[in-house]
Short mmCIF file of C-alpha atoms and ligand atoms in Angstrom, two decimals:
data_model
loop_
_atom_site.label_atom_id
_atom_site.label_comp_id
_atom_site.label_asym_id
_atom_site.label_seq_id
_atom_site.Cartn_x
_atom_site.Cartn_y
_atom_site.Cartn_z
CA MET A 1 249.65 109.60 181.20
CA PHE A 2 246.32 110.67 179.76
CA LYS A 3 246.26 112.82 176.63
CA LYS A 4 243.03 114.65 177.31
CA VAL A 5 240.85 114.77 180.41
CA LEU A 6 237.20 115.74 180.28
CA ILE A 7 236.07 117.47 183.48
CA ALA A 8 232.49 116.47 184.25
CA ASN A 9 231.81 119.29 186.70
CA ARG A 10 231.57 123.05 187.07
CA GLY A 11 232.61 125.87 189.39
CA GLU A 12 235.73 125.97 191.51
CA ILE A 13 236.33 122.23 191.39
CA ALA A 14 236.30 122.17 187.57
CA LEU A 15 238.92 124.91 187.65
CA ARG A 16 240.93 123.05 190.30
CA VAL A 17 241.12 119.93 188.10
CA LEU A 18 241.85 122.01 185.01
CA ARG A 19 244.83 123.62 186.75
CA ALA A 20 246.32 120.23 187.59
CA CYS A 21 245.86 119.03 184.00
CA LYS A 22 247.58 122.11 182.61
CA GLU A 23 250.50 121.76 184.98
CA LEU A 24 250.95 118.14 183.93
CA GLY A 25 250.71 118.96 180.21
CA ILE A 26 247.40 117.10 179.82
CA GLY A 27 244.76 118.47 177.43
CA SER A 28 241.49 119.56 179.00
CA VAL A 29 237.86 119.53 177.99
CA ALA A 30 235.22 121.52 179.86
CA VAL A 31 231.57 120.57 179.65
CA HIS A 32 228.89 123.04 180.61
CA SER A 33 225.19 123.73 180.69
CA THR A 34 223.73 126.67 178.79
CA ALA A 35 223.68 128.57 182.11
CA ASP A 36 227.47 128.20 182.41
CA ALA A 37 228.56 129.35 178.95
CA ASP A 38 230.47 132.27 180.57
CA ALA A 39 232.01 130.21 183.35
CA MET A 40 235.71 130.42 184.10
CA HIS A 41 236.33 126.68 183.60
CA VAL A 42 234.87 126.98 180.11
CA ARG A 43 237.06 129.98 179.27
CA LEU A 44 240.26 128.37 180.49
CA ALA A 45 239.88 124.82 179.15
CA ASP A 46 241.48 123.85 175.83
CA GLU A 47 238.09 122.81 174.48
CA SER A 48 234.52 122.99 175.69
CA VAL A 49 231.25 121.26 174.88
CA CYS A 50 227.75 122.40 175.83
CA ILE A 51 225.94 119.36 177.23
CA GLY A 52 222.45 120.67 177.90
CA PRO A 53 220.09 123.06 179.66
CA PRO A 54 220.59 124.54 183.17
CA ASP A 55 218.82 121.69 185.01
CA ALA A 56 221.68 119.46 186.16
CA ARG A 57 219.68 116.31 185.43
CA GLU A 58 219.82 117.24 181.77
CA SER A 59 223.44 118.44 181.71
CA TYR A 60 225.96 117.68 184.48
CA LEU A 61 224.14 114.43 185.32
CA ASN A 62 223.38 113.50 181.73
CA ILE A 63 225.57 110.44 181.09
CA PRO A 64 224.82 110.02 177.33
CA GLN A 65 225.70 113.68 176.69
CA ILE A 66 228.96 113.45 178.63
CA LEU A 67 229.85 110.27 176.79
CA ALA A 68 229.14 112.00 173.49
CA ALA A 69 231.40 114.89 174.55
CA CYS A 70 234.19 112.35 175.21
CA GLU A 71 233.74 110.89 171.75
CA ILE A 72 233.63 114.26 169.98
CA THR A 73 236.77 115.53 171.71
CA GLY A 74 238.69 112.25 171.98
CA ALA A 75 239.07 112.56 175.76
CA ASP A 76 240.63 109.41 177.22
CA ALA A 77 239.68 110.06 180.86
CA VAL A 78 236.99 111.81 182.90
CA HIS A 79 237.49 113.57 186.21
CA PRO A 80 234.14 113.83 187.99
CA GLY A 81 235.12 116.36 190.70
CA TYR A 82 232.81 116.10 193.73
CA GLY A 83 229.01 115.88 193.72
CA PHE A 84 227.21 115.23 190.40
CA LEU A 85 228.46 111.87 188.98
CA SER A 86 231.49 111.47 191.24
CA GLU A 87 229.98 108.62 193.26
CA ASN A 88 227.95 107.00 190.50
CA ALA A 89 229.20 103.44 189.95
CA LYS A 90 227.15 103.06 186.78
CA PHE A 91 228.83 106.10 185.24
CA SER A 92 232.30 104.65 185.86
CA GLU A 93 231.21 101.32 184.33
CA ILE A 94 229.73 102.99 181.24
CA LEU A 95 232.92 104.99 180.72
CA ALA A 96 235.02 101.84 181.06
CA ALA A 97 232.84 100.10 178.48
CA HIS A 98 233.72 102.93 176.09
CA ASN A 99 237.44 102.81 176.86
CA VAL A 100 237.41 106.03 178.82
CA THR A 101 239.08 105.98 182.25
CA PHE A 102 237.05 107.16 185.21
CA ILE A 103 239.39 109.06 187.55
CA GLY A 104 238.27 107.46 190.77
CA PRO A 105 238.02 104.07 192.44
CA ARG A 106 236.62 100.90 190.88
CA ALA A 107 232.83 100.66 190.50
CA GLU A 108 232.54 97.93 193.16
CA HIS A 109 234.14 100.20 195.78
CA ILE A 110 231.92 103.16 194.87
CA GLU A 111 228.94 100.88 195.15
CA VAL A 112 229.77 99.30 198.49
CA MET A 113 230.60 102.65 200.13
CA GLY A 114 227.46 104.25 198.67
CA ASP A 115 225.33 101.85 200.68
CA LYS A 116 225.86 102.77 204.31
CA ILE A 117 224.93 99.39 205.74
CA ALA A 118 227.24 97.57 203.32
CA ALA A 119 229.97 100.15 203.95
CA LYS A 120 229.77 99.72 207.69
CA THR A 121 229.86 95.91 207.48
CA THR A 122 232.80 96.06 205.07
CA VAL A 123 234.99 98.45 207.04
CA LYS A 124 234.23 96.70 210.33
CA LYS A 125 235.63 93.47 208.87
CA LEU A 126 238.73 95.43 207.83
CA GLY A 127 239.39 96.53 211.42
CA ILE A 128 237.93 100.04 211.37
CA PRO A 129 236.00 101.02 214.53
CA VAL A 130 232.30 101.76 213.85
CA VAL A 131 229.47 103.39 215.83
CA PRO A 132 227.73 100.74 217.97
CA GLY A 133 224.40 99.83 216.41
CA SER A 134 222.40 97.27 214.49
CA ASP A 135 224.21 94.56 212.57
CA GLY A 136 222.74 95.42 209.20
CA ALA A 137 219.22 96.59 208.42
CA ILE A 138 216.37 96.91 210.91
CA HIS A 139 213.25 95.02 209.81
CA SER A 140 210.73 95.84 212.52
CA VAL A 141 209.98 98.31 215.28
CA ASP A 142 210.19 95.46 217.82
CA GLN A 143 213.67 94.57 216.67
CA ALA A 144 214.71 98.24 216.94
CA ARG A 145 213.13 98.54 220.39
CA ALA A 146 215.00 95.54 221.74
CA LEU A 147 218.32 96.77 220.38
CA ALA A 148 217.80 100.38 221.50
CA SER A 149 217.03 99.42 225.08
CA GLU A 150 220.20 97.31 225.08
CA MET A 151 222.32 100.23 223.71
CA GLY A 152 220.57 102.94 225.69
CA TYR A 153 218.93 106.10 224.33
CA PRO A 154 219.30 108.40 222.46
CA VAL A 155 219.62 106.38 219.25
CA LEU A 156 219.85 107.50 215.64
CA VAL A 157 217.78 105.95 212.85
CA LYS A 158 219.72 106.23 209.59
CA ALA A 159 218.88 105.46 205.97
CA SER A 160 221.28 103.11 204.23
CA ALA A 161 221.02 105.18 201.06
CA GLY A 162 221.13 108.49 203.00
CA GLY A 163 223.19 111.52 202.08
CA GLY A 164 223.39 115.24 202.75
CA GLY A 165 221.96 114.69 206.22
CA ARG A 166 218.64 113.35 204.88
CA GLY A 167 216.99 110.20 206.16
CA MET A 168 218.39 110.60 209.69
CA LYS A 169 216.21 110.82 212.82
CA VAL A 170 217.10 110.88 216.52
CA ALA A 171 214.95 109.02 219.03
CA GLY A 172 215.47 110.27 222.57
CA SER A 173 213.35 107.58 224.19
CA GLU A 174 211.31 104.48 223.40
CA ASP A 175 208.19 106.63 222.83
CA GLU A 176 209.91 108.40 219.94
CA LEU A 177 211.35 105.32 218.27
CA ALA A 178 208.44 104.13 216.12
CA ASN A 179 207.95 107.66 214.83
CA ALA A 180 211.62 108.18 214.06
CA ILE A 181 211.69 104.92 212.11
CA GLY A 182 208.58 105.87 210.14
CA THR A 183 209.91 109.32 209.24
CA ALA A 184 213.41 108.13 208.34
CA ARG A 185 211.92 105.38 206.14
CA SER A 186 209.57 107.67 204.24
CA GLU A 187 212.26 110.37 203.78
CA ALA A 188 214.63 107.73 202.46
CA ARG A 189 212.02 106.26 200.13
CA ALA A 190 211.11 109.70 198.75
CA ASN A 191 214.70 110.95 198.35
CA PHE A 192 216.61 107.83 197.46
CA GLY A 193 214.04 105.24 196.38
CA ASP A 194 215.36 102.83 199.02
CA ASP A 195 213.87 102.65 202.49
CA ALA A 196 216.39 100.36 204.19
CA ILE A 197 217.29 101.77 207.61
CA TYR A 198 219.62 100.87 210.45
CA LEU A 199 220.19 101.93 214.03
CA GLU A 200 223.15 103.65 215.65
CA LYS A 201 224.02 104.93 219.08
CA TYR A 202 223.55 108.71 218.95
CA LEU A 203 226.79 110.34 220.06
CA GLN A 204 226.00 113.50 221.99
CA ASN A 205 229.08 115.70 221.64
CA PRO A 206 231.36 114.25 218.98
CA ARG A 207 233.77 115.96 216.67
CA HIS A 208 233.85 115.17 212.96
CA ILE A 209 237.32 113.94 212.06
CA GLU A 210 238.05 112.42 208.65
CA VAL A 211 241.13 110.65 207.36
CA GLN A 212 242.38 111.29 203.81
CA VAL A 213 243.49 108.03 202.23
CA PHE A 214 244.96 107.10 198.88
CA GLY A 215 245.23 103.62 197.38
CA ASP A 216 247.22 102.59 194.31
CA GLY A 217 244.72 99.88 193.35
CA MET A 218 247.40 97.23 193.76
CA GLY A 219 247.21 96.78 197.51
CA LYS A 220 249.37 99.70 198.59
CA ALA A 221 247.79 102.61 200.43
CA ILE A 222 248.77 105.64 202.49
CA HIS A 223 247.03 108.15 204.70
CA LEU A 224 247.59 111.91 204.57
CA GLY A 225 246.47 112.75 208.08
CA GLU A 226 243.08 114.01 209.10
CA ARG A 227 240.80 116.99 208.69
CA ASP A 228 238.62 118.29 211.49
CA CYS A 229 235.26 119.42 210.10
CA SER A 230 233.35 119.84 213.34
CA LEU A 231 232.02 123.31 212.56
CA GLN A 232 228.86 122.35 210.68
CA ARG A 233 225.46 123.80 209.93
CA ARG A 234 222.68 121.33 209.10
CA HIS A 235 225.29 118.58 208.86
CA GLN A 236 227.12 120.62 206.20
CA LYS A 237 230.74 121.59 206.78
CA VAL A 238 231.50 125.31 206.88
CA TRP A 239 235.06 125.39 208.30
CA GLU A 240 237.68 122.66 207.96
CA GLU A 241 241.14 122.25 209.42
CA ALA A 242 244.17 120.03 209.13
CA LEU A 243 245.35 118.70 211.42
CA SER A 244 242.71 118.30 214.12
CA PRO A 245 243.40 120.34 217.25
CA ALA A 246 241.70 117.59 219.29
CA ILE A 247 243.89 114.53 218.81
CA THR A 248 247.47 113.59 219.64
CA ALA A 249 250.21 112.56 217.22
CA GLN A 250 249.89 109.01 218.51
CA GLN A 251 246.13 108.90 217.88
CA ARG A 252 246.72 110.33 214.40
CA ASP A 253 249.22 107.66 213.65
CA GLU A 254 246.94 104.90 214.93
CA ILE A 255 243.74 105.89 213.14
CA GLY A 256 245.73 106.80 210.02
CA MET A 257 247.46 103.43 209.89
CA ILE A 258 244.22 101.51 210.56
CA SER A 259 242.56 103.45 207.73
CA ALA A 260 245.42 103.02 205.28
CA LYS A 261 245.69 99.30 206.00
CA ALA A 262 241.96 98.80 205.40
CA ILE A 263 242.17 100.70 202.10
CA GLY A 264 245.17 98.67 201.01
CA ASP A 265 243.46 95.38 201.93
CA LEU A 266 240.44 96.46 199.92
CA GLY A 267 242.64 97.05 196.86
CA TYR A 268 241.18 100.53 196.67
CA SER A 269 242.35 102.87 193.94
CA GLY A 270 242.61 106.66 194.17
CA ALA A 271 241.53 109.25 196.72
CA GLY A 272 239.07 108.51 199.49
CA THR A 273 237.97 109.93 202.80
CA ILE A 274 237.04 107.86 205.80
CA GLU A 275 234.77 109.91 208.01
CA PHE A 276 234.65 109.37 211.75
CA LEU A 277 232.91 110.84 214.71
CA TYR A 278 235.31 111.26 217.62
CA GLU A 279 234.22 111.34 221.24
CA ASP A 280 236.06 110.67 224.53
CA GLY A 281 239.19 109.42 222.82
CA GLU A 282 237.40 106.97 220.50
CA PHE A 283 236.86 107.04 216.72
CA TYR A 284 233.63 105.77 215.17
CA PHE A 285 233.31 105.29 211.39
CA ILE A 286 230.26 106.96 209.85
CA GLU A 287 230.90 106.80 206.12
CA MET A 288 233.46 106.75 203.36
CA ASN A 289 233.48 109.13 200.41
CA THR A 290 235.04 107.63 197.31
CA ARG A 291 236.06 110.89 195.68
CA LEU A 292 237.98 114.15 196.11
CA GLN A 293 236.48 116.28 198.91
CA VAL A 294 235.67 119.99 198.87
CA GLU A 295 238.10 120.45 201.77
CA HIS A 296 241.09 118.67 200.16
CA PRO A 297 243.18 121.90 199.98
CA VAL A 298 243.88 121.89 203.73
CA THR A 299 245.54 118.49 203.32
CA GLU A 300 247.50 119.82 200.33
CA ALA A 301 248.67 122.77 202.42
CA ILE A 302 250.12 120.67 205.22
CA THR A 303 251.55 117.85 203.08
CA GLY A 304 252.72 119.85 200.05
CA LEU A 305 251.10 117.22 197.78
CA ASP A 306 248.82 117.94 194.82
CA LEU A 307 245.91 115.57 195.42
CA VAL A 308 244.45 115.94 191.93
CA ALA A 309 247.81 115.20 190.33
CA GLU A 310 248.02 112.15 192.57
CA GLN A 311 244.54 111.04 191.41
CA LEU A 312 245.60 111.42 187.78
CA ARG A 313 248.80 109.40 188.36
CA VAL A 314 246.99 106.56 190.08
CA ALA A 315 244.19 106.44 187.50
CA ALA A 316 246.78 106.29 184.73
CA GLY A 317 248.39 103.28 186.43
CA HIS A 318 251.57 105.02 187.60
CA GLY A 319 250.95 104.44 191.30
CA LEU A 320 251.45 106.94 194.10
CA SER A 321 254.34 109.43 193.97
CA VAL A 322 255.06 109.01 197.69
CA THR A 323 255.23 106.30 200.35
CA GLN A 324 253.90 106.69 203.89
CA ASP A 325 257.43 107.48 205.10
CA ASP A 326 257.64 110.43 202.70
CA VAL A 327 254.50 112.06 204.13
CA ARG A 328 255.25 114.92 206.54
CA PHE A 329 252.80 117.28 208.18
CA ASN A 330 253.86 120.86 208.14
CA GLY A 331 252.03 123.57 210.11
CA HIS A 332 248.30 124.10 210.27
CA ALA A 333 245.72 124.89 207.56
CA ILE A 334 242.14 126.15 207.68
CA GLU A 335 239.54 126.39 204.92
CA VAL A 336 236.31 128.37 205.07
CA ARG A 337 233.53 127.96 202.51
CA ILE A 338 232.38 131.32 201.23
CA ASN A 339 228.83 130.87 199.99
CA ALA A 340 226.51 133.27 198.20
CA GLU A 341 224.14 133.27 201.14
CA HIS A 342 222.91 135.74 203.69
CA PRO A 343 225.35 135.46 206.66
CA GLU A 344 222.51 135.16 209.20
CA THR A 345 219.49 133.65 207.45
CA PHE A 346 221.55 131.60 204.95
CA ARG A 347 219.08 132.47 202.21
CA PRO A 348 220.79 131.81 198.83
CA SER A 349 221.79 134.98 197.02
CA PRO A 350 222.43 134.30 193.33
CA GLY A 351 223.05 137.22 190.97
CA MET A 352 225.71 139.52 189.59
CA ILE A 353 229.00 139.94 191.45
CA ASP A 354 229.88 143.58 190.89
CA ALA A 355 233.11 143.62 192.85
CA PHE A 356 235.41 140.73 193.65
CA HIS A 357 238.76 141.09 195.30
CA PRO A 358 240.19 137.89 196.75
CA SER A 359 242.79 138.15 199.51
CA GLY A 360 246.40 137.22 198.90
CA GLY A 361 249.82 137.20 200.49
CA LEU A 362 251.91 134.54 202.15
CA GLY A 363 250.04 131.39 203.14
CA VAL A 364 246.76 132.34 201.48
CA ARG A 365 245.05 130.37 198.71
CA VAL A 366 241.69 131.15 197.13
CA ASP A 367 239.96 128.47 195.04
CA SER A 368 237.13 130.18 193.23
CA ALA A 369 235.73 130.27 189.73
CA VAL A 370 233.95 133.62 189.95
CA TYR A 371 235.10 137.01 188.68
CA GLN A 372 233.86 140.57 188.69
CA GLY A 373 230.84 140.82 186.39
CA TYR A 374 230.04 137.11 186.73
CA ALA A 375 226.42 136.25 187.52
CA ILE A 376 226.01 133.32 189.94
CA PRO A 377 223.29 131.18 188.39
CA PRO A 378 220.42 130.11 190.66
CA TYR A 379 220.53 126.47 189.56
CA TYR A 380 223.52 125.05 191.42
CA ASP A 381 225.16 125.13 194.86
CA SER A 382 225.95 128.52 196.35
CA LEU A 383 229.72 128.15 196.78
CA ILE A 384 231.53 131.34 195.69
CA GLY A 385 234.90 130.05 196.69
CA LYS A 386 237.13 128.59 199.35
CA LEU A 387 239.62 130.61 201.33
CA ILE A 388 242.48 128.46 202.58
CA VAL A 389 245.21 129.68 204.91
CA HIS A 390 248.36 127.96 206.10
CA GLY A 391 250.51 128.92 209.07
CA GLU A 392 253.21 127.44 211.25
CA THR A 393 250.82 126.95 214.14
CA ARG A 394 247.04 126.91 214.53
CA GLU A 395 247.16 130.33 216.16
CA MET A 396 249.18 131.72 213.25
CA ALA A 397 246.70 130.20 210.79
CA ILE A 398 243.76 131.81 212.58
CA ASN A 399 245.49 135.21 212.65
CA ARG A 400 246.22 134.85 208.95
CA LEU A 401 242.60 133.86 208.29
CA SER A 402 241.44 136.91 210.18
CA ARG A 403 243.52 139.33 208.11
CA ALA A 404 242.65 137.48 204.85
CA LEU A 405 238.95 137.81 205.65
CA ASP A 406 239.44 141.54 206.23
CA GLU A 407 240.98 141.92 202.77
CA PHE A 408 238.34 139.91 200.91
CA VAL A 409 235.77 141.98 199.00
CA ILE A 410 232.61 140.55 197.45
CA SER A 411 229.74 142.83 196.53
CA GLY A 412 226.53 142.53 194.57
CA VAL A 413 225.51 139.30 196.29
CA ASP A 414 225.31 138.35 199.96
CA SER A 415 228.15 136.21 201.21
CA THR A 416 229.08 134.32 204.36
CA LEU A 417 232.26 136.44 204.82
CA PRO A 418 230.73 138.37 207.79
CA LEU A 419 229.95 135.06 209.55
CA PHE A 420 233.61 134.02 209.40
CA ARG A 421 234.81 137.46 210.49
CA ARG A 422 232.85 136.89 213.68
CA LEU A 423 233.81 133.26 214.10
CA VAL A 424 237.57 133.93 214.02
CA ASN A 425 237.20 135.98 217.18
CA GLU A 426 235.13 133.47 219.15
CA PRO A 427 237.09 132.11 222.13
CA ASP A 428 235.86 128.52 221.56
CA VAL A 429 236.91 128.65 217.92
CA ARG A 430 240.27 130.15 218.86
CA SER A 431 240.85 127.41 221.41
CA GLY A 432 239.49 124.66 219.13
CA ASP A 433 237.01 123.61 221.78
CA TYR A 434 233.83 122.57 219.94
CA SER A 435 231.71 119.61 218.90
CA ILE A 436 229.58 119.17 215.76
CA HIS A 437 226.73 121.00 217.56
CA TRP A 438 228.68 124.10 218.54
CA LEU A 439 227.94 126.20 215.44
CA GLU A 440 224.18 125.52 215.45
CA ARG A 441 224.00 126.47 219.11
CA TRP A 442 226.08 129.59 218.57
CA LEU A 443 223.89 130.65 215.62
CA ALA A 444 220.76 130.09 217.68
CA ALA A 445 222.21 132.20 220.51
CA GLN A 446 223.12 134.99 218.07
CA SER A 447 219.62 135.23 216.66
CA ALA A 448 217.88 134.99 220.08
P1 LIG B 1 225.30 112.06 205.30
O1 LIG B 1 225.79 111.07 204.30
O2 LIG B 1 223.83 112.31 205.20
O3 LIG B 1 226.12 113.30 205.36
P2 LIG B 1 226.69 110.94 207.66
O4 LIG B 1 226.57 109.54 208.12
O5 LIG B 1 227.97 111.34 207.01
O6 LIG B 1 225.43 111.30 206.73
O7 LIG B 1 226.43 111.90 208.88
C1 LIG B 1 226.35 113.30 208.70
C2 LIG B 1 226.42 114.00 210.03
O8 LIG B 1 225.37 113.54 210.90
C3 LIG B 1 227.71 113.76 210.81
O9 LIG B 1 228.75 114.63 210.42
C4 LIG B 1 227.21 114.05 212.23
O10 LIG B 1 227.09 115.45 212.36
C5 LIG B 1 225.81 113.46 212.25
N1 LIG B 1 225.79 112.03 212.69
C6 LIG B 1 225.85 110.92 211.90
N2 LIG B 1 225.85 109.78 212.66
C7 LIG B 1 225.79 110.17 213.96
C8 LIG B 1 225.74 109.47 215.24
N3 LIG B 1 225.76 108.13 215.34
N4 LIG B 1 225.67 110.23 216.34
C9 LIG B 1 225.63 111.59 216.29
N5 LIG B 1 225.66 112.29 215.15
C10 LIG B 1 225.74 111.61 213.98
#
């Protein structure tokens, strides 16, 4: 096993990784920007190194500084968390060249999945169902027009390098197509420096269902069931569940086995998430994330596995601790993302937290790195913490979530707690009857 892991991240995920390291008897190194000198992950790590100013480009994304921190502290592995450098193939290669293990998949797999066209082509060959669309990149409006009229409108123009919902445009009819292509291209060029685009059938009322997979890098892979992340705002997840209330055990088994087999055939190593849209009984691949996800705790709740510990094992060459036959799904789990944002306008609300009382009790987990008296810096994402509940049934989990939300106290900054207190009582949420558009429509109706 590793002797010392450097955690190249901040906030709740840095703390999450730190906890796993401590429990496994592995030394830990926190890195931080000058804005995070008082952060919890810095206080709790064995050692810490300041790697630069608040601007993430000069600190959490600064590869030479992180490498220097590895050398100074003698860390033999780096856990990248999510975001920042977690899906940067170059970073993993540079670490390898300096004999530091990147806790994640091989660079070639990060690279192929980071390019959406290449990812789609790759997984399709491995037997994973994809959204109908262009075979590779679109080179002209005429080509797009011909394909779109064959598929039928609406169609979605997507950037191959896209992420965070950027570089995506819907065309409802042929009149809108040229414009959608132009906008998607220029957004992609400006944001990602790559204007390759492709075309997909636009699914009108899908759910977002993603499969958690794990490969040992030697051809063996398992799946840990799915998460339903259909409640989204601006293509960002706000509420995640395991398992999905929308699919049957047989469908779970099928899509899980297809996913695990593809990951095994790829020789993939570590944690990954295969994201699908699901509509009318069919799954359609949209992308694969080659890292730990924000919403991984719901999978931990229903499987009883520690996903970070599993990542550490695999990266250290010890393989997975379980086989597919060992994996059992127990009960239902829900995670809500509590952000420092106004619950109606979603305006970010950084600043001093003057009271913080997380909920507790049976079946409740709070992953947060804030504390009373902590000032949320304005430079990074607005996540205060994640509230995760586990119950025997979905109904029990929702009831538990409702009472946990009632107990939770955050004051000094705005938070999205009031939003969730309303959502838990919505009949559609209670019944699990929603698509990826439900939340946006509900929010629009609330403010009308
Ligand atoms: P990003 O990497 O920018 O997050 P994704 O491909 O993961 O892009 O898509 C993000 C979200 O956009 C999905 O969760 C879904 O809400 C929507 N979306 C993507 N592709 C389609 C599609 N073909 N039809 C309808 N909605 C889509």
